Tab-separated table of C-alpha atoms in Angstrom:
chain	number	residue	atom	x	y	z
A	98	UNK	CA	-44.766	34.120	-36.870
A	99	UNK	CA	-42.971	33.879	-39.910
A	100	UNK	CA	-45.206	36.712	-41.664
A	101	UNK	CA	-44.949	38.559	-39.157
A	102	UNK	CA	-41.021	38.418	-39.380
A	103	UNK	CA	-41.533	39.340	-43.419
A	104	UNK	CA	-43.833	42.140	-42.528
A	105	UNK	CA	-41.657	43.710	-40.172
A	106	UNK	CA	-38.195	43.292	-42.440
A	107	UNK	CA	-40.672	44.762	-45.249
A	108	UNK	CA	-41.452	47.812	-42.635
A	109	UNK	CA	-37.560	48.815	-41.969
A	110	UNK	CA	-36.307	48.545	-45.550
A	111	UNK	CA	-39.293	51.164	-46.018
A	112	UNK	CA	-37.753	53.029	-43.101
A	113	UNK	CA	-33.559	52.828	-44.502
A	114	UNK	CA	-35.979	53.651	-47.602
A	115	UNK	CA	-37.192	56.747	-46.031
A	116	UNK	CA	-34.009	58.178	-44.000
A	117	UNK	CA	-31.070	57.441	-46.655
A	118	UNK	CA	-32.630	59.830	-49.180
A	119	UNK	CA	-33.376	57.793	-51.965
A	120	UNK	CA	-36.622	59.007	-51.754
A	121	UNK	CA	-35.984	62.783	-53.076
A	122	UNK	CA	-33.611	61.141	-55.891
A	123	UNK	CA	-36.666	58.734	-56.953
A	124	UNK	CA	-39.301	61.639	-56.783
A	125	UNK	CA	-36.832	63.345	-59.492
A	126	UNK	CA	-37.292	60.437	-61.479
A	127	UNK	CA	-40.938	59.801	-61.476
A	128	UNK	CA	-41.167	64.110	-62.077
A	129	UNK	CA	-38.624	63.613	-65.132
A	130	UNK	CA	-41.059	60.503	-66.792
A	131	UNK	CA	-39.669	59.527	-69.938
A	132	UNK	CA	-38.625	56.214	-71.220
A	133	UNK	CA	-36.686	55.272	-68.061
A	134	UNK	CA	-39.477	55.613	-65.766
A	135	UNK	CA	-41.840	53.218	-67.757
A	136	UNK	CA	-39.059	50.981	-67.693
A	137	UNK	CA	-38.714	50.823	-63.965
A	138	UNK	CA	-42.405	50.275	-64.529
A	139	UNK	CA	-42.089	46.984	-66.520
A	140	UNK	CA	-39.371	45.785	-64.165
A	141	UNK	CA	-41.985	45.860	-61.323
A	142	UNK	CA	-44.331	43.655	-63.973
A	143	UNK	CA	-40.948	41.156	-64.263
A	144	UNK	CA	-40.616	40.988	-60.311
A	145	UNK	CA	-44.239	39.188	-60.319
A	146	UNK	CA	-42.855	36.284	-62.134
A	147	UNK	CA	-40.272	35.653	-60.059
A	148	UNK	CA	-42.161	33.613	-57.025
A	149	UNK	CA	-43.200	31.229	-59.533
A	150	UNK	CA	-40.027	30.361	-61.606
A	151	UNK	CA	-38.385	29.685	-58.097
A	152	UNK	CA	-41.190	27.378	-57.508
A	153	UNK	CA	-40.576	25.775	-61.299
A	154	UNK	CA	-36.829	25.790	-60.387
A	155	UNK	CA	-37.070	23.689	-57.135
A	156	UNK	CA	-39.584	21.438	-58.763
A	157	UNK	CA	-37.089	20.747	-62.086
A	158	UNK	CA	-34.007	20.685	-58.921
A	159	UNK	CA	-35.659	17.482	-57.100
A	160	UNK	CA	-37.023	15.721	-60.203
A	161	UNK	CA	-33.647	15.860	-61.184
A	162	UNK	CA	-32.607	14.850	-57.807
A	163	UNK	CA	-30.474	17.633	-56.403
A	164	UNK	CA	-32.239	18.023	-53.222
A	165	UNK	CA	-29.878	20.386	-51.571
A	166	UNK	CA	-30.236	22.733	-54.556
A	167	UNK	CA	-34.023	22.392	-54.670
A	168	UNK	CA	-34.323	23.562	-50.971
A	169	UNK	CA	-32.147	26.791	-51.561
A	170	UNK	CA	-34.665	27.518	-54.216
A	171	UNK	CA	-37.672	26.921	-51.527
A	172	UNK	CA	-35.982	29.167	-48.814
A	173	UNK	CA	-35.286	31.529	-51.839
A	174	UNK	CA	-39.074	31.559	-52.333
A	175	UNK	CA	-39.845	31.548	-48.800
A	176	UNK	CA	-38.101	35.312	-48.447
A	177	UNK	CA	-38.871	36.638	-51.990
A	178	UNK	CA	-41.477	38.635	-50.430
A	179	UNK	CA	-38.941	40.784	-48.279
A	180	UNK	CA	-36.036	40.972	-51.044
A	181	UNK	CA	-38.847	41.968	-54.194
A	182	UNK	CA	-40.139	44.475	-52.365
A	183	UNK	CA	-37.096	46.238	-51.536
A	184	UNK	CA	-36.594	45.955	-54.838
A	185	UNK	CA	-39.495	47.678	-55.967
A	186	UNK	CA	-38.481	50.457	-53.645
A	187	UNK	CA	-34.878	51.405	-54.245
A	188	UNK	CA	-34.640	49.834	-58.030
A	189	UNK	CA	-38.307	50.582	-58.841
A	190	UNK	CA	-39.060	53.802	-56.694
A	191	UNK	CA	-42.674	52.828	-56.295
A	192	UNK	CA	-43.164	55.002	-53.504
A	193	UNK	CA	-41.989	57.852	-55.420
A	194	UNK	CA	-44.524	57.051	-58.114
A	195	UNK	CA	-47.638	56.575	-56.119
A	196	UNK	CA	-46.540	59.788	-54.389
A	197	UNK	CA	-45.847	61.984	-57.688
A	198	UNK	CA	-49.038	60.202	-58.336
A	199	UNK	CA	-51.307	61.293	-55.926
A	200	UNK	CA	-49.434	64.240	-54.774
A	201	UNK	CA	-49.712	63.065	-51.380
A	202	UNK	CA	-47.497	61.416	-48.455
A	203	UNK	CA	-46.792	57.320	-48.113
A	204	UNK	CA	-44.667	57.837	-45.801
A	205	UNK	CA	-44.181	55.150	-42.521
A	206	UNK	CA	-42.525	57.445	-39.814
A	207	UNK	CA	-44.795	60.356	-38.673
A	208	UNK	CA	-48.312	59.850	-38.804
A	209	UNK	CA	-48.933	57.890	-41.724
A	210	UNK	CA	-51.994	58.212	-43.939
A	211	UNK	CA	-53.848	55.232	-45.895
A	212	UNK	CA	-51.159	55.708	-48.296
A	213	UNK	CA	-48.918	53.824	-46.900
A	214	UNK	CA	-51.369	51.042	-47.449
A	215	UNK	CA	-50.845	51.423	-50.949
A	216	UNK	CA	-46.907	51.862	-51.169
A	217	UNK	CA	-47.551	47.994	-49.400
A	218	UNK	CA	-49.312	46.555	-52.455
A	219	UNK	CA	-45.914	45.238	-54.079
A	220	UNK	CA	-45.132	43.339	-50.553
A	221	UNK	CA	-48.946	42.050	-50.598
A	222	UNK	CA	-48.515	40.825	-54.253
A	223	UNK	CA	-45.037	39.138	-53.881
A	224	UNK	CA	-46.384	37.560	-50.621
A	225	UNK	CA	-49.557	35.940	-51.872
A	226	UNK	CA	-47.757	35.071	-55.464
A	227	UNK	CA	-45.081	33.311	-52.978
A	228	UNK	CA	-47.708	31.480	-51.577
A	229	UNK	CA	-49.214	30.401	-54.528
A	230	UNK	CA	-46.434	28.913	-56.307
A	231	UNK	CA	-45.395	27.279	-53.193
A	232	UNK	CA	-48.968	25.596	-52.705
A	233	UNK	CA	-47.649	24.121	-56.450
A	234	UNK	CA	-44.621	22.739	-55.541
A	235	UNK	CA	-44.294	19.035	-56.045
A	236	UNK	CA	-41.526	18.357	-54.541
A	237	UNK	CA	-41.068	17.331	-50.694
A	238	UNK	CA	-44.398	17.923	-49.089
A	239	UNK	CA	-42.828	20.310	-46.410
A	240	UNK	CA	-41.934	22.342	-48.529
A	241	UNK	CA	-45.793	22.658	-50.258
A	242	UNK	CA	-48.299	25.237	-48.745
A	243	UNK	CA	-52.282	24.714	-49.030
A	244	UNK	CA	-53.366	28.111	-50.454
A	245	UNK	CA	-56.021	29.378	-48.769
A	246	UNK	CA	-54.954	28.287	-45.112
A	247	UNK	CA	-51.827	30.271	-45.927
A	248	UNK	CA	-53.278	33.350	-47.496
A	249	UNK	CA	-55.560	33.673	-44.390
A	250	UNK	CA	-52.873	33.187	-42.150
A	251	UNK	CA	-50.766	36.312	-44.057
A	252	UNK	CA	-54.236	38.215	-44.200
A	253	UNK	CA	-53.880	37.758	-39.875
A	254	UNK	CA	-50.835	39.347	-40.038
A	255	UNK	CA	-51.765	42.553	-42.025
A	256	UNK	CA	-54.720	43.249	-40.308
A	257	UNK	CA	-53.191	44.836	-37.274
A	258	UNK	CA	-50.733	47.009	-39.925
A	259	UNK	CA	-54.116	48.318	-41.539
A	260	UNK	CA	-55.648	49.117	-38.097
A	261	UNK	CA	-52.698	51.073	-36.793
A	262	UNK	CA	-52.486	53.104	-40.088
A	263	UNK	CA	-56.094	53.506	-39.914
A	264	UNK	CA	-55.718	54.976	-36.189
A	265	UNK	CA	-52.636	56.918	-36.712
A	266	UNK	CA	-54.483	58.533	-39.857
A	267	UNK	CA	-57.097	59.567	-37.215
A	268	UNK	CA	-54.864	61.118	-34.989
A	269	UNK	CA	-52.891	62.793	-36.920
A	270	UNK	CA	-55.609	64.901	-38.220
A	271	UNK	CA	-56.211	66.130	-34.554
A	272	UNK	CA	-53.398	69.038	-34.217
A	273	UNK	CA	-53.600	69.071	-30.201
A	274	UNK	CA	-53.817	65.275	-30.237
A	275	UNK	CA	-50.657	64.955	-32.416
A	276	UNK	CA	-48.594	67.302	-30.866
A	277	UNK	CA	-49.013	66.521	-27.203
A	278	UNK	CA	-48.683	62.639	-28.584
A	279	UNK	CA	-45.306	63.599	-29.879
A	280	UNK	CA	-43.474	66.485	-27.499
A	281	UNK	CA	-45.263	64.881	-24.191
A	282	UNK	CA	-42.986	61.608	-23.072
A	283	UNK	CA	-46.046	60.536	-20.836
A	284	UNK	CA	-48.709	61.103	-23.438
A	285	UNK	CA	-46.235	59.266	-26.562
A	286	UNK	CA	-46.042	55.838	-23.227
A	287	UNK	CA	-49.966	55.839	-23.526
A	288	UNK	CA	-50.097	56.317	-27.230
A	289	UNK	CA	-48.064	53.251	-27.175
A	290	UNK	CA	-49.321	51.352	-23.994
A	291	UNK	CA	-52.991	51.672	-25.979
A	292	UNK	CA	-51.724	50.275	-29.056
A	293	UNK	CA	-50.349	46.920	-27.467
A	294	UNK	CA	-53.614	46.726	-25.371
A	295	UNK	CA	-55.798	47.299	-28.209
A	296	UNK	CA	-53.824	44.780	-30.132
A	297	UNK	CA	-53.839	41.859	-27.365
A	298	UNK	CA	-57.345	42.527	-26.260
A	299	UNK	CA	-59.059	42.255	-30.028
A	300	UNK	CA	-56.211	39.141	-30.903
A	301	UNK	CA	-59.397	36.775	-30.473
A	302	UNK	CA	-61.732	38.301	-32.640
A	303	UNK	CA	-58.495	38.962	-35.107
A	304	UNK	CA	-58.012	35.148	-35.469
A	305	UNK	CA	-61.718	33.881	-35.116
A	306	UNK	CA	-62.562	36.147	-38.157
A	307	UNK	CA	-59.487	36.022	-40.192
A	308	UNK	CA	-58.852	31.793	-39.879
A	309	UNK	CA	-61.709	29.941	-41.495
A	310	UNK	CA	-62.896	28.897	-37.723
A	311	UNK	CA	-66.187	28.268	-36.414
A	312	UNK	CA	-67.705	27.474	-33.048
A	313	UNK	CA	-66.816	23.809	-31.754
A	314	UNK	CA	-70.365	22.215	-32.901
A	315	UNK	CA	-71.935	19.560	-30.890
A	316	UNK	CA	-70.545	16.054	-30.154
A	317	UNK	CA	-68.799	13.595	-28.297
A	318	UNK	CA	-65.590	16.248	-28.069
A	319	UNK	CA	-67.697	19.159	-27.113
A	320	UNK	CA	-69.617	17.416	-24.089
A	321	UNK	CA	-66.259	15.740	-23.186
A	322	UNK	CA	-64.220	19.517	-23.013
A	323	UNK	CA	-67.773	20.738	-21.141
A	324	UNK	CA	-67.078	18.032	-18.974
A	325	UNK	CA	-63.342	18.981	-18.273
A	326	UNK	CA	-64.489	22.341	-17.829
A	327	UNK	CA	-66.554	22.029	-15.033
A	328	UNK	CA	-64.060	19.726	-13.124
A	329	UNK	CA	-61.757	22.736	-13.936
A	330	UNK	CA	-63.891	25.825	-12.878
A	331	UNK	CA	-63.005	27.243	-16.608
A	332	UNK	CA	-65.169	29.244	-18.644
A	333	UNK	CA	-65.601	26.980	-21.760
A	334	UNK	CA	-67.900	28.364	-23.722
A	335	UNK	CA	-65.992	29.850	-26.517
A	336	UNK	CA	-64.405	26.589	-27.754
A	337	UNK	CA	-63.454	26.916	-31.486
A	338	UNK	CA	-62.690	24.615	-34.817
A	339	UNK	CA	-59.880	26.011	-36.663
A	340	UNK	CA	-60.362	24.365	-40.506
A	341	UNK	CA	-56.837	24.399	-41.491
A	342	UNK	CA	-57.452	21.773	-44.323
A	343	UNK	CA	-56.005	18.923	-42.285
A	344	UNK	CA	-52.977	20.845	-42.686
A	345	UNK	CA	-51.683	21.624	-38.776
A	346	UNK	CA	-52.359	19.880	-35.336
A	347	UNK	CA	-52.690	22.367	-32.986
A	348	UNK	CA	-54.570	23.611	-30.140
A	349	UNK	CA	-54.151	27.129	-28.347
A	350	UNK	CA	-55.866	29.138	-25.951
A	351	UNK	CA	-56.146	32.984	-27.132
A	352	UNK	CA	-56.851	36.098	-25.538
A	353	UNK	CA	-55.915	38.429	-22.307
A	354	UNK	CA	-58.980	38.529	-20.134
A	355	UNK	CA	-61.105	35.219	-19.098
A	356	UNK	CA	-64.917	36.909	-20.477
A	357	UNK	CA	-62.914	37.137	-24.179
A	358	UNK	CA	-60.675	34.578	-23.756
A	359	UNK	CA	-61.145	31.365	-26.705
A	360	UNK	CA	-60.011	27.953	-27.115
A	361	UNK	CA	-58.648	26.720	-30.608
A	362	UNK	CA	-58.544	23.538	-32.061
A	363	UNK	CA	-57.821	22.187	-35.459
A	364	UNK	CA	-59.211	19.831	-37.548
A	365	UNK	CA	-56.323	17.851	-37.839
A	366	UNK	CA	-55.305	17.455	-33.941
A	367	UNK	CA	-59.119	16.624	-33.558
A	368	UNK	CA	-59.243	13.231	-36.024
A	369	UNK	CA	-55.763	11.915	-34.942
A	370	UNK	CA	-56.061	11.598	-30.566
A	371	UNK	CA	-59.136	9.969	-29.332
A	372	UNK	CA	-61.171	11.801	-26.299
A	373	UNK	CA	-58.539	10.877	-23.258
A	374	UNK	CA	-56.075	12.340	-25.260
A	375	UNK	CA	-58.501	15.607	-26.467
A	376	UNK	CA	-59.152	16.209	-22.387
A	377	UNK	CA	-55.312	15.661	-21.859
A	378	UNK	CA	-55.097	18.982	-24.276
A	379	UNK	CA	-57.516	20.531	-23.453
A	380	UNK	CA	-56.327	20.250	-19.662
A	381	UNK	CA	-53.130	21.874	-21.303
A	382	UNK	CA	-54.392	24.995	-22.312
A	383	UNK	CA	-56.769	25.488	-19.135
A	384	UNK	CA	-53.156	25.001	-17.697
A	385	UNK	CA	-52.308	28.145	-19.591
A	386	UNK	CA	-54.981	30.137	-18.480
A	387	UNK	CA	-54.238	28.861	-14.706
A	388	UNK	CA	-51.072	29.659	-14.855
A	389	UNK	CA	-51.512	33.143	-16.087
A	390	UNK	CA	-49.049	32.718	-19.373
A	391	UNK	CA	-51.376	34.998	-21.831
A	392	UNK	CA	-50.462	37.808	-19.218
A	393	UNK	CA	-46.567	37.215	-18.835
A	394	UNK	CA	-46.174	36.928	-22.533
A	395	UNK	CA	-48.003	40.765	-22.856
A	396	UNK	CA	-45.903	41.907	-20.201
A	397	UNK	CA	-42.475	40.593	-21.706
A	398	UNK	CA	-44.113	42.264	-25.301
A	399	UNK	CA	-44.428	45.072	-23.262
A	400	UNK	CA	-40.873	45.400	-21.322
A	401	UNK	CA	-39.156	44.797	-24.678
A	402	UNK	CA	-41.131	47.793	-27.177
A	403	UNK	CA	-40.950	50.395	-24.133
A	404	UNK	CA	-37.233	49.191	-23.089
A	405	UNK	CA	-36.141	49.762	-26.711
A	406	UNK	CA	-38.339	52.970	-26.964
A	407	UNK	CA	-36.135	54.041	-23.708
A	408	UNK	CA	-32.648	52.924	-25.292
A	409	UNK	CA	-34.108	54.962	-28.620
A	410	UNK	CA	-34.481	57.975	-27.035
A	411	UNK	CA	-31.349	57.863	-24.992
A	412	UNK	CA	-28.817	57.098	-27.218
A	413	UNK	CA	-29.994	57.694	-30.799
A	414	UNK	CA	-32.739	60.348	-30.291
A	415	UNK	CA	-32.452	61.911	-33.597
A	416	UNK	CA	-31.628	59.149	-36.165
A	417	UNK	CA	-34.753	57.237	-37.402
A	418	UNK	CA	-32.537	54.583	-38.867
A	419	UNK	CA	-30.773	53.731	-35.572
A	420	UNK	CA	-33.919	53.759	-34.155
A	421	UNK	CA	-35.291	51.193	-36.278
A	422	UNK	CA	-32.650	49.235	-36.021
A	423	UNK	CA	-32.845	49.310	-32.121
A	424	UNK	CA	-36.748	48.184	-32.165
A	425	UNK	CA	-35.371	45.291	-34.734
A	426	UNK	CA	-32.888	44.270	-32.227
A	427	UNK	CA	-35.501	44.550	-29.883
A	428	UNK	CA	-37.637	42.506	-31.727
A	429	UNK	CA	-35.129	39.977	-31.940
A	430	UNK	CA	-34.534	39.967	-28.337
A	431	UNK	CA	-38.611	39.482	-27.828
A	432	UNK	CA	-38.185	36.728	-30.167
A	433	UNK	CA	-35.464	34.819	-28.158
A	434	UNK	CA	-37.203	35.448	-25.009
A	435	UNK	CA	-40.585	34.366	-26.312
A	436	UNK	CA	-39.444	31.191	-27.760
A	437	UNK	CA	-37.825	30.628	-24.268
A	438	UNK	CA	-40.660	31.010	-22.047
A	439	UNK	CA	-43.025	29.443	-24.161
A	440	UNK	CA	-41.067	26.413	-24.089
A	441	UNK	CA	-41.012	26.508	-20.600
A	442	UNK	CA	-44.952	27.155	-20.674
A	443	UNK	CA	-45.543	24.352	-22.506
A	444	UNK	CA	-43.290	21.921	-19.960
């Protein structure tokens, strides 16, 4: 969740980016060159360094024993990601650069192109340097990340960025597409609708490929949850090992129709319980399944995107920065409501 909460706070500063107009005064820049354009150049070089002197600066903080110090500098590190980044677009004005690069759009609203993948490389960079200097940190061990558990875990959350850009590219080189897709209310609901479905319905394959995961292999735990299976009348084939280097203890169940539908469990959860307590999880998550969560947790999804889309289009119809900011509210609303159900899920 929490990259997914960077990602998105990296997607509306682009947007503020977009409708305040700093992008014509940046494109002046970049068109100008000179001096002061390589040196908003080598201040985007500088910005890489900073993930890792926070992560020296916490470490020299709780040697020295201020603790309390030494965690400000770990939450500053947590959200350097979001804060570099908008630096390197309204101090840097590297979208105006790739652009009076290229000579071609990177822009998010519209239709964007695979540009837009590239005016993200600054927010890719700062998020995996974060990472790394955090996986060095030796101070408390909460505050320490193991690298490559994390980096896949970030690489989960841009996949589904790349595929939309990658099918909004598509359509937007289809004129009749496009513009029924944008003047048709109905049509814009579908264009929508299919995104979230195509989203929910690939989430397995998203996380089986993008976690270092692997199919549950033989053994006392596998004929135990075959067992539990059959006494449950659950489709248990696609149980999973998540290798999270002993890192997290967790199990899930994951996806929105029963014949895709998988079972997760990590390494960690599956050396500390014994098997009463594995088929005691196990019986959890067939619980989910049961009980139909996977689907009331797409429909809330859906309810809050297409009840913000609705506010959007009533109230601030022709202000893209409004509208962002009522999809963030939105998504904060999701996020409220989500972390309430699924509490009451789990119970």
């Amino acid at each position: 969740m929490g990259y997914l909460i960077h990602l998105g706070l990296a997607l509306l500063a682009q947007v503020i980016w977009e409708e305040t107009g700093a992008d014509a005064a940046q494109r002046g820049i970049w068109e100008a060159a000179g001096s002061a354009s390589q040196s908003r150049l080598a201040l985007l070089f500088y910005l890489l360094f900073v993930p890792h002197v926070l992560g020296w600066l916490s470490n020299r903080l709780y040697l020295r024993g201020r603790f309390r110090l030494a965690e400000r500098a770990v939450l500053a590190l947590h959200w350097s990601p979001v804060y570099l980044h908008a630096i390197a677009l309204f101090g840097v004005g590297w979208i105006g650069y790739i652009e009076h690069g290229t000579g071609a759009s990177a822009r998010l609203m519209g239709w964007p192109g695979p540009l837009l993948l590239v005016s993200f490389l600054p927010f890719v960079a700062f998020s995996l340097l974060a990472i790394d200097a955090r996986s060095k940190i030796g101070g408390p061990p909460k505050a320490r990340l193991a690298l490559p558990f994390q980096a896949r875990l970030f690489a989960a959350a841009l996949v589904p960025l790349v595929g939309y850009v990658l099918i909004s590219s598509c359509i937007g080189r289809v004129a009749a597409l496009r513009l029924q897709v944008e003047t048709v209310a109905l049509w814009n609901a579908a264009y929508a609708a299919a995104m979230l479905a195509l989203f929910a319905l690939s989430l397995p394959w998203l996380l089986r490929y993008t976690w270092e995961t692997e199919a549950l292999p033989a053994g006392p735990e596998r004929t135990l949850f075959d067992a539990v299976s059959k006494r449950a009348d659950f489709d248990g084939r696609r149980l999973v090992l998540w290798h999270t280097g002993f890192t997290a203890a967790n199990a899930a169940i994951i996806g929105l129709l029963p014949m895709q539908r998988i079972v997760i469990f990590s390494d960690l959860l599956l050396s500390q319980l014994d098997l009463r307590q594995l088929a005691s999880v196990y019986a959890h998550e067939i619980g989910h399944a049961k009980r139909n969560h996977v689907l009331i947790f797409s429909a809330w999804a859906f309810a809050a995107l297409f009840g913000a889309d609705l506010l959007a289009a009533k109230f601030v119809p022709d202000d893209a920065v409004w509208t962002s900011l009522v999809l963030a509210a939105s998504l904060a609303v999701w996020a409220i409501g989500f972390g309430w159900m699924s509490r009451r899920a789990e119970l």
